[in-house]
Amino acid sequence: MSKQTYRICLCFRRGFRLKVAEAPPEIKSLFERYSENGIMIVDHLHRFLMEVQGEDKATKENAQAIIDTMKEFMHLNIFHRKGLNLEAFFRFLFGDLNPPQSPSLGVHHDMTAPLSHYFIYTGHNSYVTGNQFSSNSSDVPIMKALHRGVRVIELDIWPNSTKDGVDVRHGRTLTTPVELIKCLMSIKEHAFSASSHPVVLTLEDHLTPDLQAKVAEMVTETFGDLLYTSGPEGLKEFPSPASLMKQLIISTKPPKKHLETKIVKEKENESQKGKDSADEDAWGKEVPDLKPALEASDKQDETEEGEDHLDEEDLDDEDSKTQQIAAPEYKRIIAIHAGKVKGGLSDWLRVDPNEVRRLSLSEQEFEKAIKTHGAEIIRFTQRNLLRIFPKILRVDSSNYNPLIGWMYGAQMVAFNMQGYGRSLWLMHGMFRANGGCGYVKKPDFLLTIDPSNEVFDPKVRLPTKKTLKQTGESVYGRRMVFGFSSHTF
């Protein structure tokens, strides 16, 4: 029983007893080892943090901060204000001040592997302030995301109303625009406020060649030495996060590939003139009932966000030759090439030993793909980057289950950071790991190939190697037994 008090009319105190379980014998024994005369002072707590909890980087200042916070929370009397009593220590062990993973660990994963070996904190439509259809576009959500540690920012770039400048907005919706230059300046200022590890800008490009040249000039002048460039031919292997500290990386479809995709899409559209126009309209491919949509879409082509707009994008003012030769400076700033090659899903997931790239799949497209190409996806993500983005119907900025993407090695599980709910909380919790740097190393079983040239298959039920049982005690006195099964990968 814990006695709590509160003040009435600034003069009198009224007390009540809060029903809280007593500390179990194991906690009492631990407290006695690291306390004196029933009080755990700063030196005792510091020693406990280092010896018992393994927090080698914990300082006496950290211990003092814990005691100060617990004093305010527990309203300790004058005899206990120099340290923690048993009850305060018990509450500390199971409270927010003592998280499962210590913040003092900092960045402790190996950061020298290629970018494809990491899960990356990724945002979707990072400029949108609310819903995806009618809210404002602003640089404020971008700044908030960067301060949280998000490492991938998405910008949809469109010609402005006078066709002589570039805006950021969610195309073909009622969202208001924001100037690209304003977003770029905010990114430069806030990119490394929470983490020094690289920031990737994924651009969804709807520009003419002359505006692409303007974007290249803006990006080069704004970012300066912070901009990472790889050369016009792209990368043969991704560099490591450690080698890209405080670097900004542009990822989008190079202009030539942009043209090739347009030509391919035009040919495909010509061959399907007899089909219902709704099947050709990318905005109509998604329906509220997901399961029937997945079954009915076996023969449908790509629904990747950038590609969707290509079906509808009006570029008839520009001929093919102009598209091919224009904006070489724009191509030079693109370090991570994106886009889909000609063909179907198997072609998109084909691994090129001489090139690495980024592939984007919609949420429902990915769910369909893992049913038939799960192993290919994992093999692809061992060397290349895979981005998954929310389906178009999530106009309320809701999100999906990120675990599905992570299970198959997808590095960029793009989320609406302006949203709300359990999926987003899970995303935030995931990237509090590794010092909150925005990069979490993938487990080895997603990165290795066994002697028979097979990769990990999440659908296969593996034999249990060992079962562990652990007894835990909650702050409310409930004793719980947890079972953990260890599998052989």
Short mmCIF file of C-alpha atoms in Angstrom, two decimals:
data_model
loop_
_atom_site.label_atom_id
_atom_site.label_comp_id
_atom_site.label_asym_id
_atom_site.label_seq_id
_atom_site.Cartn_x
_atom_site.Cartn_y
_atom_site.Cartn_z
CA MET A 1 0.00 0.00 0.00
CA SER A 2 1.37 3.42 -1.00
CA LYS A 3 0.29 6.56 0.82
CA GLN A 4 -0.37 9.53 -1.49
CA THR A 5 -1.39 13.05 -0.51
CA TYR A 6 -2.80 16.12 -2.25
CA ARG A 7 -3.28 19.72 -1.10
CA ILE A 8 -6.71 21.27 -0.49
CA CYS A 9 -7.15 25.07 -0.72
CA LEU A 10 -3.38 25.51 -0.46
CA CYS A 11 -3.57 24.85 3.28
CA PHE A 12 -4.55 21.32 4.14
CA ARG A 13 -3.32 17.96 2.90
CA ARG A 14 -5.56 14.99 2.41
CA GLY A 15 -4.13 11.52 2.21
CA PHE A 16 -5.25 8.29 0.60
CA ARG A 17 -3.73 4.91 0.11
CA LEU A 18 -3.02 3.65 -3.40
CA LYS A 19 -3.28 -0.08 -3.72
CA VAL A 20 0.02 -1.18 -5.22
CA ALA A 21 1.61 -4.56 -4.71
CA GLU A 22 4.67 -4.92 -2.58
CA ALA A 23 7.98 -5.58 -4.24
CA PRO A 24 8.62 -9.34 -4.60
CA PRO A 25 11.46 -10.94 -2.63
CA GLU A 26 13.82 -10.82 -5.64
CA ILE A 27 13.46 -7.03 -5.90
CA LYS A 28 13.82 -6.58 -2.14
CA SER A 29 17.04 -8.60 -2.16
CA LEU A 30 18.39 -6.54 -5.06
CA PHE A 31 17.49 -3.30 -3.32
CA GLU A 32 19.24 -4.39 -0.12
CA ARG A 33 22.43 -5.11 -2.07
CA TYR A 34 22.50 -1.62 -3.59
CA SER A 35 21.22 0.52 -0.75
CA GLU A 36 22.12 1.52 2.79
CA ASN A 37 19.68 2.04 5.66
CA GLY A 38 16.77 1.65 3.28
CA ILE A 39 17.91 4.41 0.90
CA MET A 40 19.50 4.03 -2.55
CA ILE A 41 21.58 7.15 -3.16
CA VAL A 42 23.19 8.31 -6.41
CA ASP A 43 26.33 6.16 -6.03
CA HIS A 44 24.25 3.06 -5.31
CA LEU A 45 21.93 3.61 -8.25
CA HIS A 46 24.84 4.32 -10.60
CA ARG A 47 26.49 1.06 -9.57
CA PHE A 48 23.19 -0.79 -10.06
CA LEU A 49 22.76 0.61 -13.57
CA MET A 50 26.24 -0.49 -14.57
CA GLU A 51 26.53 -3.85 -12.81
CA VAL A 52 22.99 -5.21 -13.02
CA GLN A 53 21.50 -3.55 -16.09
CA GLY A 54 24.73 -3.49 -18.08
CA GLU A 55 24.53 0.22 -18.89
CA ASP A 56 28.25 0.81 -19.26
CA LYS A 57 27.75 4.39 -20.43
CA ALA A 58 25.52 5.38 -17.51
CA THR A 59 26.83 8.33 -15.49
CA LYS A 60 26.17 9.64 -12.01
CA GLU A 61 24.32 12.51 -13.69
CA ASN A 62 21.95 9.94 -15.23
CA ALA A 63 21.39 8.38 -11.81
CA GLN A 64 20.75 11.77 -10.22
CA ALA A 65 18.21 12.62 -12.95
CA ILE A 66 16.34 9.38 -12.22
CA ILE A 67 16.22 10.14 -8.50
CA ASP A 68 15.05 13.72 -9.11
CA THR A 69 12.26 12.52 -11.40
CA MET A 70 11.13 9.79 -9.01
CA LYS A 71 11.13 12.26 -6.09
CA GLU A 72 8.62 14.44 -7.94
CA PHE A 73 6.54 11.45 -8.99
CA MET A 74 6.47 9.69 -5.60
CA HIS A 75 6.30 12.83 -3.37
CA LEU A 76 9.04 11.40 -1.15
CA ASN A 77 9.30 12.77 2.35
CA ILE A 78 12.27 14.76 3.63
CA PHE A 79 14.11 11.63 4.81
CA HIS A 80 13.97 10.01 1.36
CA ARG A 81 14.82 12.98 -0.84
CA LYS A 82 18.51 12.07 -1.12
CA GLY A 83 17.70 8.77 -2.79
CA LEU A 84 15.12 6.11 -3.54
CA ASN A 85 13.28 4.00 -1.03
CA LEU A 86 12.18 0.45 -1.89
CA GLU A 87 8.82 1.50 -3.31
CA ALA A 88 10.34 4.22 -5.51
CA PHE A 89 13.00 1.78 -6.75
CA PHE A 90 10.30 -0.78 -7.55
CA ARG A 91 8.29 1.80 -9.49
CA PHE A 92 11.43 2.90 -11.36
CA LEU A 93 12.21 -0.64 -12.51
CA PHE A 94 8.81 -0.99 -14.19
CA GLY A 95 8.31 2.61 -15.32
CA ASP A 96 9.05 4.66 -18.41
CA LEU A 97 12.39 5.80 -16.96
CA ASN A 98 13.70 2.26 -17.35
CA PRO A 99 12.81 1.22 -20.92
CA PRO A 100 13.63 -2.27 -22.23
CA GLN A 101 16.42 -0.86 -24.38
CA SER A 102 18.63 1.69 -22.69
CA PRO A 103 19.02 5.04 -24.50
CA SER A 104 22.62 5.11 -23.28
CA LEU A 105 23.46 2.33 -25.77
CA GLY A 106 23.42 4.87 -28.59
CA VAL A 107 24.12 3.68 -32.13
CA HIS A 108 25.44 0.15 -31.58
CA HIS A 109 24.62 -1.72 -34.80
CA ASP A 110 27.27 -2.26 -37.46
CA MET A 111 26.80 0.74 -39.77
CA THR A 112 29.41 -0.24 -42.37
CA ALA A 113 27.20 -2.55 -44.46
CA PRO A 114 25.42 -1.39 -47.66
CA LEU A 115 22.22 0.64 -47.28
CA SER A 116 20.19 -2.37 -48.42
CA HIS A 117 21.10 -4.18 -45.19
CA TYR A 118 19.05 -1.80 -43.03
CA PHE A 119 15.44 -1.01 -42.27
CA ILE A 120 15.11 2.74 -42.81
CA TYR A 121 12.67 5.14 -41.11
CA THR A 122 10.54 6.20 -44.10
CA GLY A 123 7.81 8.78 -44.58
CA HIS A 124 5.09 8.95 -47.23
CA ASN A 125 3.88 12.25 -48.72
CA SER A 126 5.97 13.95 -46.06
CA TYR A 127 4.63 17.44 -46.84
CA VAL A 128 0.94 16.74 -46.15
CA THR A 129 -0.38 18.24 -42.91
CA GLY A 130 -3.52 16.12 -42.54
CA ASN A 131 -5.59 13.95 -44.85
CA GLN A 132 -4.37 13.01 -48.32
CA PHE A 133 -7.15 14.74 -50.24
CA SER A 134 -7.89 18.23 -48.95
CA SER A 135 -5.32 19.28 -46.35
CA ASN A 136 -2.52 21.79 -46.75
CA SER A 137 0.97 21.08 -48.01
CA SER A 138 3.73 22.54 -45.85
CA ASP A 139 7.34 22.15 -44.80
CA VAL A 140 6.25 21.85 -41.15
CA PRO A 141 5.46 18.08 -41.27
CA ILE A 142 8.83 17.56 -42.95
CA MET A 143 10.61 19.34 -40.12
CA LYS A 144 8.66 17.37 -37.51
CA ALA A 145 9.52 14.08 -39.21
CA LEU A 146 13.23 14.94 -39.35
CA HIS A 147 13.23 15.91 -35.67
CA ARG A 148 11.71 12.52 -34.90
CA GLY A 149 14.54 10.83 -36.80
CA VAL A 150 12.81 9.96 -40.11
CA ARG A 151 15.49 9.35 -42.76
CA VAL A 152 13.43 9.12 -45.98
CA ILE A 153 11.37 12.14 -47.06
CA GLU A 154 9.03 12.01 -50.04
CA LEU A 155 8.21 15.04 -52.18
CA ASP A 156 5.75 15.08 -55.11
CA ILE A 157 6.99 17.80 -57.46
CA TRP A 158 4.69 19.48 -60.00
CA PRO A 159 4.77 22.62 -62.17
CA ASN A 160 3.25 25.62 -60.38
CA SER A 161 0.18 27.45 -61.66
CA THR A 162 2.22 29.61 -64.05
CA LYS A 163 4.31 26.64 -65.28
CA ASP A 164 7.56 28.51 -64.57
CA GLY A 165 8.31 27.16 -61.09
CA VAL A 166 8.04 23.99 -59.01
CA ASP A 167 5.56 23.22 -56.25
CA VAL A 168 5.21 20.30 -53.87
CA ARG A 169 1.68 18.93 -53.62
CA HIS A 170 -0.38 15.76 -53.81
CA GLY A 171 -1.40 15.76 -57.45
CA ARG A 172 -5.00 15.53 -58.61
CA THR A 173 -6.34 16.28 -55.15
CA LEU A 174 -7.50 19.44 -53.35
CA THR A 175 -4.30 19.77 -51.30
CA THR A 176 -2.72 23.22 -51.41
CA PRO A 177 0.83 23.56 -52.79
CA VAL A 178 4.03 24.63 -51.08
CA GLU A 179 7.10 25.86 -52.93
CA LEU A 180 9.82 23.28 -53.48
CA ILE A 181 12.59 25.68 -52.49
CA LYS A 182 10.95 26.18 -49.08
CA CYS A 183 10.93 22.42 -48.48
CA LEU A 184 14.54 22.06 -49.61
CA MET A 185 15.72 24.81 -47.26
CA SER A 186 13.87 23.26 -44.32
CA ILE A 187 15.35 19.86 -45.11
CA LYS A 188 18.86 21.31 -45.18
CA GLU A 189 18.32 23.07 -41.85
CA HIS A 190 16.71 20.18 -39.97
CA ALA A 191 17.97 17.02 -41.69
CA PHE A 192 20.51 16.12 -39.03
CA SER A 193 18.84 17.54 -35.92
CA ALA A 194 18.01 14.06 -34.57
CA SER A 195 20.54 11.89 -36.39
CA SER A 196 23.72 12.40 -38.40
CA HIS A 197 22.97 9.45 -40.64
CA PRO A 198 22.04 10.06 -44.30
CA VAL A 199 18.68 11.40 -45.43
CA VAL A 200 17.15 10.13 -48.68
CA LEU A 201 14.78 12.35 -50.68
CA THR A 202 12.45 10.32 -52.90
CA LEU A 203 11.02 12.55 -55.62
CA GLU A 204 7.81 11.75 -57.46
CA ASP A 205 8.54 13.73 -60.61
CA HIS A 206 5.84 15.27 -62.83
CA LEU A 207 8.00 17.93 -64.45
CA THR A 208 8.96 19.03 -67.94
CA PRO A 209 12.69 18.95 -68.82
CA ASP A 210 13.17 22.70 -68.31
CA LEU A 211 11.69 22.46 -64.80
CA GLN A 212 13.83 19.40 -64.07
CA ALA A 213 16.84 21.58 -64.86
CA LYS A 214 15.51 24.19 -62.41
CA VAL A 215 15.15 21.52 -59.73
CA ALA A 216 18.74 20.39 -60.32
CA GLU A 217 19.92 23.97 -59.89
CA MET A 218 17.86 24.47 -56.72
CA VAL A 219 19.04 21.21 -55.16
CA THR A 220 22.70 21.84 -56.00
CA GLU A 221 22.72 25.41 -54.72
CA THR A 222 20.68 24.68 -51.59
CA PHE A 223 22.41 21.50 -50.43
CA GLY A 224 25.94 22.28 -51.62
CA ASP A 225 28.49 19.87 -50.16
CA LEU A 226 25.75 17.98 -48.31
CA LEU A 227 24.50 16.50 -51.60
CA TYR A 228 25.77 13.01 -52.41
CA THR A 229 26.20 12.20 -56.12
CA SER A 230 27.12 8.87 -57.66
CA GLY A 231 27.63 9.65 -61.33
CA PRO A 232 25.22 9.36 -64.26
CA GLU A 233 25.42 5.58 -64.55
CA GLY A 234 24.15 4.94 -61.04
CA LEU A 235 25.56 2.69 -58.32
CA LYS A 236 26.93 -0.82 -58.68
CA GLU A 237 26.61 -1.29 -54.92
CA PHE A 238 25.08 0.87 -52.23
CA PRO A 239 27.48 2.67 -49.87
CA SER A 240 27.12 2.26 -46.11
CA PRO A 241 25.35 4.65 -43.73
CA ALA A 242 28.68 5.19 -41.96
CA SER A 243 30.25 6.48 -45.20
CA LEU A 244 27.34 8.86 -45.84
CA MET A 245 27.19 10.74 -42.55
CA LYS A 246 25.44 14.10 -42.93
CA GLN A 247 24.75 13.49 -46.62
CA LEU A 248 21.54 14.14 -48.55
CA ILE A 249 20.70 11.62 -51.28
CA ILE A 250 18.25 12.08 -54.17
CA SER A 251 16.29 9.07 -55.38
CA THR A 252 13.91 9.13 -58.34
CA LYS A 253 13.54 7.77 -61.85
CA PRO A 254 16.24 9.14 -64.20
CA PRO A 255 14.76 11.03 -67.19
CA LYS A 256 15.65 8.34 -69.77
CA LYS A 257 13.99 5.58 -67.72
CA HIS A 258 11.06 7.92 -67.18
CA LEU A 259 10.63 8.10 -70.97
CA GLU A 260 11.05 4.37 -71.48
CA THR A 261 8.32 3.67 -68.95
CA LYS A 262 6.01 6.16 -70.68
CA ILE A 263 6.53 4.49 -74.06
CA VAL A 264 5.97 1.02 -72.58
CA LYS A 265 2.81 2.20 -70.83
CA GLU A 266 1.50 3.78 -74.05
CA LYS A 267 1.99 0.50 -75.93
CA GLU A 268 0.27 -1.44 -73.17
CA ASN A 269 -2.63 0.99 -73.17
CA GLU A 270 -3.03 0.65 -76.95
CA SER A 271 -3.20 -3.13 -76.64
CA GLN A 272 -5.95 -2.86 -74.04
CA LYS A 273 -8.27 -0.39 -75.76
CA GLY A 274 -11.08 -2.91 -75.73
CA LYS A 275 -11.05 -3.20 -71.96
CA ASP A 276 -13.21 -1.21 -69.63
CA SER A 277 -11.65 2.22 -69.04
CA ALA A 278 -11.95 1.77 -65.29
CA ASP A 279 -9.36 -1.00 -65.48
CA GLU A 280 -6.93 1.41 -67.13
CA ASP A 281 -7.53 4.21 -64.64
CA ALA A 282 -4.92 3.85 -61.91
CA TRP A 283 -7.10 5.64 -59.39
CA GLY A 284 -9.80 3.05 -59.88
CA LYS A 285 -7.69 -0.05 -59.36
CA GLU A 286 -8.09 0.00 -55.59
CA VAL A 287 -11.46 -0.90 -54.07
CA PRO A 288 -12.57 -0.90 -50.42
CA ASP A 289 -12.73 -4.69 -50.20
CA LEU A 290 -9.06 -5.68 -50.41
CA LYS A 291 -9.31 -9.47 -50.79
CA PRO A 292 -11.50 -9.52 -53.93
CA ALA A 293 -9.36 -6.74 -55.36
CA LEU A 294 -6.23 -8.82 -54.94
CA GLU A 295 -7.84 -11.85 -56.57
CA ALA A 296 -9.22 -9.81 -59.46
CA SER A 297 -5.97 -7.97 -60.12
CA ASP A 298 -3.77 -10.95 -61.01
CA LYS A 299 -3.47 -9.70 -64.60
CA GLN A 300 -3.32 -5.98 -63.83
CA ASP A 301 -0.11 -4.10 -64.35
CA GLU A 302 1.83 -1.94 -61.94
CA THR A 303 0.10 0.37 -59.48
CA GLU A 304 3.23 2.03 -58.17
CA GLU A 305 2.51 5.59 -57.20
CA GLY A 306 4.76 7.32 -59.67
CA GLU A 307 3.64 4.97 -62.44
CA ASP A 308 -0.01 5.65 -61.66
CA HIS A 309 0.46 9.28 -62.51
CA LEU A 310 2.36 8.39 -65.67
CA ASP A 311 -0.80 6.81 -67.09
CA GLU A 312 -2.62 10.13 -66.74
CA GLU A 313 0.19 12.65 -66.97
CA ASP A 314 -0.13 15.05 -69.91
CA LEU A 315 3.26 15.43 -71.58
CA ASP A 316 2.05 15.92 -75.12
CA ASP A 317 3.84 19.26 -75.37
CA GLU A 318 7.16 17.42 -75.29
CA ASP A 319 8.25 14.95 -77.93
CA SER A 320 10.28 11.83 -77.27
CA LYS A 321 13.56 13.23 -78.55
CA THR A 322 13.35 16.24 -76.24
CA GLN A 323 12.66 13.95 -73.29
CA GLN A 324 15.70 11.86 -74.10
CA ILE A 325 18.24 14.65 -74.33
CA ALA A 326 16.89 17.17 -71.82
CA ALA A 327 18.04 17.99 -68.29
CA PRO A 328 21.37 16.11 -68.04
CA GLU A 329 22.09 18.13 -64.87
CA TYR A 330 18.93 16.67 -63.33
CA LYS A 331 20.13 13.15 -64.03
CA ARG A 332 23.47 13.92 -62.36
CA ILE A 333 21.91 14.71 -58.98
CA ILE A 334 20.07 11.35 -58.84
CA ALA A 335 22.19 8.97 -56.75
CA ILE A 336 19.70 6.14 -56.22
CA HIS A 337 17.94 5.22 -59.45
CA ALA A 338 14.31 4.15 -59.12
CA GLY A 339 11.70 2.64 -61.40
CA LYS A 340 10.41 -0.59 -62.85
CA VAL A 341 11.97 -2.37 -65.78
CA LYS A 342 9.88 -3.63 -68.68
CA GLY A 343 7.87 -6.75 -67.89
CA GLY A 344 6.03 -8.14 -64.91
CA LEU A 345 6.77 -8.77 -61.26
CA SER A 346 9.50 -11.36 -61.90
CA ASP A 347 11.30 -8.87 -64.13
CA TRP A 348 10.98 -6.09 -61.56
CA LEU A 349 12.54 -8.34 -58.91
CA ARG A 350 15.41 -9.58 -61.06
CA VAL A 351 18.78 -8.88 -59.40
CA ASP A 352 21.35 -7.18 -61.64
CA PRO A 353 24.94 -7.91 -60.50
CA ASN A 354 26.13 -4.67 -62.15
CA GLU A 355 23.53 -2.28 -60.79
CA VAL A 356 21.50 -1.53 -57.68
CA ARG A 357 18.22 0.33 -57.67
CA ARG A 358 15.05 1.18 -55.76
CA LEU A 359 11.71 -0.43 -56.52
CA SER A 360 8.37 0.87 -55.22
CA LEU A 361 5.30 -1.29 -54.71
CA SER A 362 1.91 -0.26 -53.39
CA GLU A 363 0.60 -1.82 -50.21
CA GLN A 364 -1.89 -4.11 -51.97
CA GLU A 365 0.55 -4.89 -54.80
CA PHE A 366 3.10 -6.03 -52.23
CA GLU A 367 0.56 -8.21 -50.43
CA LYS A 368 -0.22 -9.90 -53.72
CA ALA A 369 3.48 -10.28 -54.58
CA ILE A 370 4.45 -12.10 -51.37
CA LYS A 371 1.94 -14.83 -52.16
CA THR A 372 3.82 -15.91 -55.29
CA HIS A 373 7.24 -14.22 -55.16
CA GLY A 374 8.20 -14.19 -51.47
CA ALA A 375 11.66 -15.70 -51.93
CA GLU A 376 12.39 -13.42 -54.90
CA ILE A 377 11.49 -10.37 -52.82
CA ILE A 378 13.90 -11.36 -50.05
CA ARG A 379 16.65 -12.10 -52.58
CA PHE A 380 15.99 -8.72 -54.25
CA THR A 381 16.18 -6.80 -50.97
CA GLN A 382 19.52 -8.32 -50.03
CA ARG A 383 21.11 -6.09 -52.66
CA ASN A 384 18.46 -3.55 -53.75
CA LEU A 385 16.03 -1.23 -51.99
CA LEU A 386 12.29 -1.94 -51.81
CA ARG A 387 9.83 0.78 -50.87
CA ILE A 388 6.21 0.04 -49.94
CA PHE A 389 3.67 2.86 -49.80
CA PRO A 390 0.07 3.09 -48.51
CA LYS A 391 -2.79 2.42 -50.90
CA ILE A 392 -4.59 5.36 -52.45
CA LEU A 393 -7.76 4.73 -50.43
CA ARG A 394 -6.00 5.77 -47.21
CA VAL A 395 -7.13 9.36 -47.67
CA ASP A 396 -7.36 9.71 -43.88
CA SER A 397 -3.56 9.22 -43.66
CA SER A 398 -3.98 5.87 -41.93
CA ASN A 399 -1.32 3.15 -42.19
CA TYR A 400 -0.92 -0.59 -42.65
CA ASN A 401 0.92 -3.29 -40.69
CA PRO A 402 4.66 -2.60 -41.17
CA LEU A 403 5.67 -6.08 -40.01
CA ILE A 404 4.59 -7.56 -43.34
CA GLY A 405 7.15 -5.45 -45.16
CA TRP A 406 9.93 -6.00 -42.65
CA MET A 407 9.38 -9.78 -42.70
CA TYR A 408 10.34 -9.79 -46.37
CA GLY A 409 13.29 -7.42 -46.03
CA ALA A 410 11.64 -4.24 -47.36
CA GLN A 411 13.86 -1.38 -46.23
CA MET A 412 11.54 1.56 -46.88
CA VAL A 413 8.13 0.83 -45.38
CA ALA A 414 6.67 4.26 -46.09
CA PHE A 415 4.22 5.62 -43.51
CA ASN A 416 1.97 8.64 -43.18
CA MET A 417 3.76 10.26 -40.25
CA GLN A 418 0.93 12.77 -39.83
CA GLY A 419 -1.44 9.88 -39.08
CA TYR A 420 -2.35 8.13 -35.84
CA GLY A 421 -2.86 4.61 -34.51
CA ARG A 422 -1.17 1.37 -33.53
CA SER A 423 0.62 0.81 -36.82
CA LEU A 424 2.30 4.21 -36.54
CA TRP A 425 3.17 3.60 -32.87
CA LEU A 426 4.79 0.33 -33.92
CA MET A 427 6.80 2.19 -36.55
CA HIS A 428 7.96 4.81 -34.04
CA GLY A 429 8.87 2.10 -31.53
CA MET A 430 10.89 0.16 -34.09
CA PHE A 431 13.11 3.13 -34.85
CA ARG A 432 13.79 4.04 -31.25
CA ALA A 433 16.25 1.15 -31.53
CA ASN A 434 19.90 1.69 -32.43
CA GLY A 435 20.06 5.06 -30.71
CA GLY A 436 17.15 6.45 -32.72
CA CYS A 437 19.44 7.06 -35.72
CA GLY A 438 16.75 6.01 -38.24
CA TYR A 439 18.58 2.87 -39.39
CA VAL A 440 18.08 -0.61 -37.90
CA LYS A 441 20.25 -3.48 -39.10
CA LYS A 442 18.33 -6.36 -40.61
CA PRO A 443 18.66 -9.77 -38.93
CA ASP A 444 21.23 -12.02 -40.57
CA PHE A 445 18.67 -14.56 -41.81
CA LEU A 446 17.25 -11.93 -44.19
CA LEU A 447 20.70 -11.28 -45.64
CA THR A 448 22.14 -14.75 -46.13
CA ILE A 449 21.80 -17.50 -48.74
CA ASP A 450 22.20 -21.09 -47.58
CA PRO A 451 24.47 -23.67 -49.32
CA SER A 452 21.55 -24.86 -51.45
CA ASN A 453 21.09 -21.29 -52.77
CA GLU A 454 17.84 -20.82 -50.81
CA VAL A 455 16.82 -17.75 -48.82
CA PHE A 456 14.68 -17.41 -45.72
CA ASP A 457 10.98 -18.09 -46.27
CA PRO A 458 8.65 -16.47 -43.68
CA LYS A 459 5.86 -18.87 -44.62
CA VAL A 460 7.79 -22.03 -43.73
CA ARG A 461 7.14 -23.34 -40.23
CA LEU A 462 10.56 -24.04 -38.76
CA PRO A 463 11.27 -26.66 -36.09
CA THR A 464 11.56 -25.33 -32.55
CA LYS A 465 15.13 -25.52 -31.37
CA LYS A 466 14.65 -24.36 -27.78
CA THR A 467 11.79 -23.07 -25.64
CA LEU A 468 12.59 -20.47 -23.01
CA LYS A 469 10.35 -19.54 -20.08
CA GLN A 470 10.69 -16.39 -18.08
CA THR A 471 8.71 -15.27 -15.06
CA GLY A 472 8.00 -11.56 -14.81
CA GLU A 473 6.47 -9.37 -12.12
CA SER A 474 4.33 -6.36 -13.02
CA VAL A 475 4.17 -3.24 -10.89
CA TYR A 476 0.63 -4.25 -9.91
CA GLY A 477 1.77 -7.57 -8.53
CA ARG A 478 0.59 -9.84 -11.33
CA ARG A 479 3.00 -12.70 -11.89
CA MET A 480 3.28 -13.64 -15.56
CA VAL A 481 5.06 -16.45 -17.37
CA PHE A 482 6.34 -15.73 -20.86
CA GLY A 483 7.24 -18.44 -23.34
CA PHE A 484 9.74 -17.88 -26.13
CA SER A 485 10.42 -20.34 -28.92
CA SER A 486 13.82 -20.22 -30.59
CA HIS A 487 13.87 -21.43 -34.19
CA THR A 488 16.77 -22.49 -36.36
CA PHE A 489 17.15 -20.27 -39.42
#
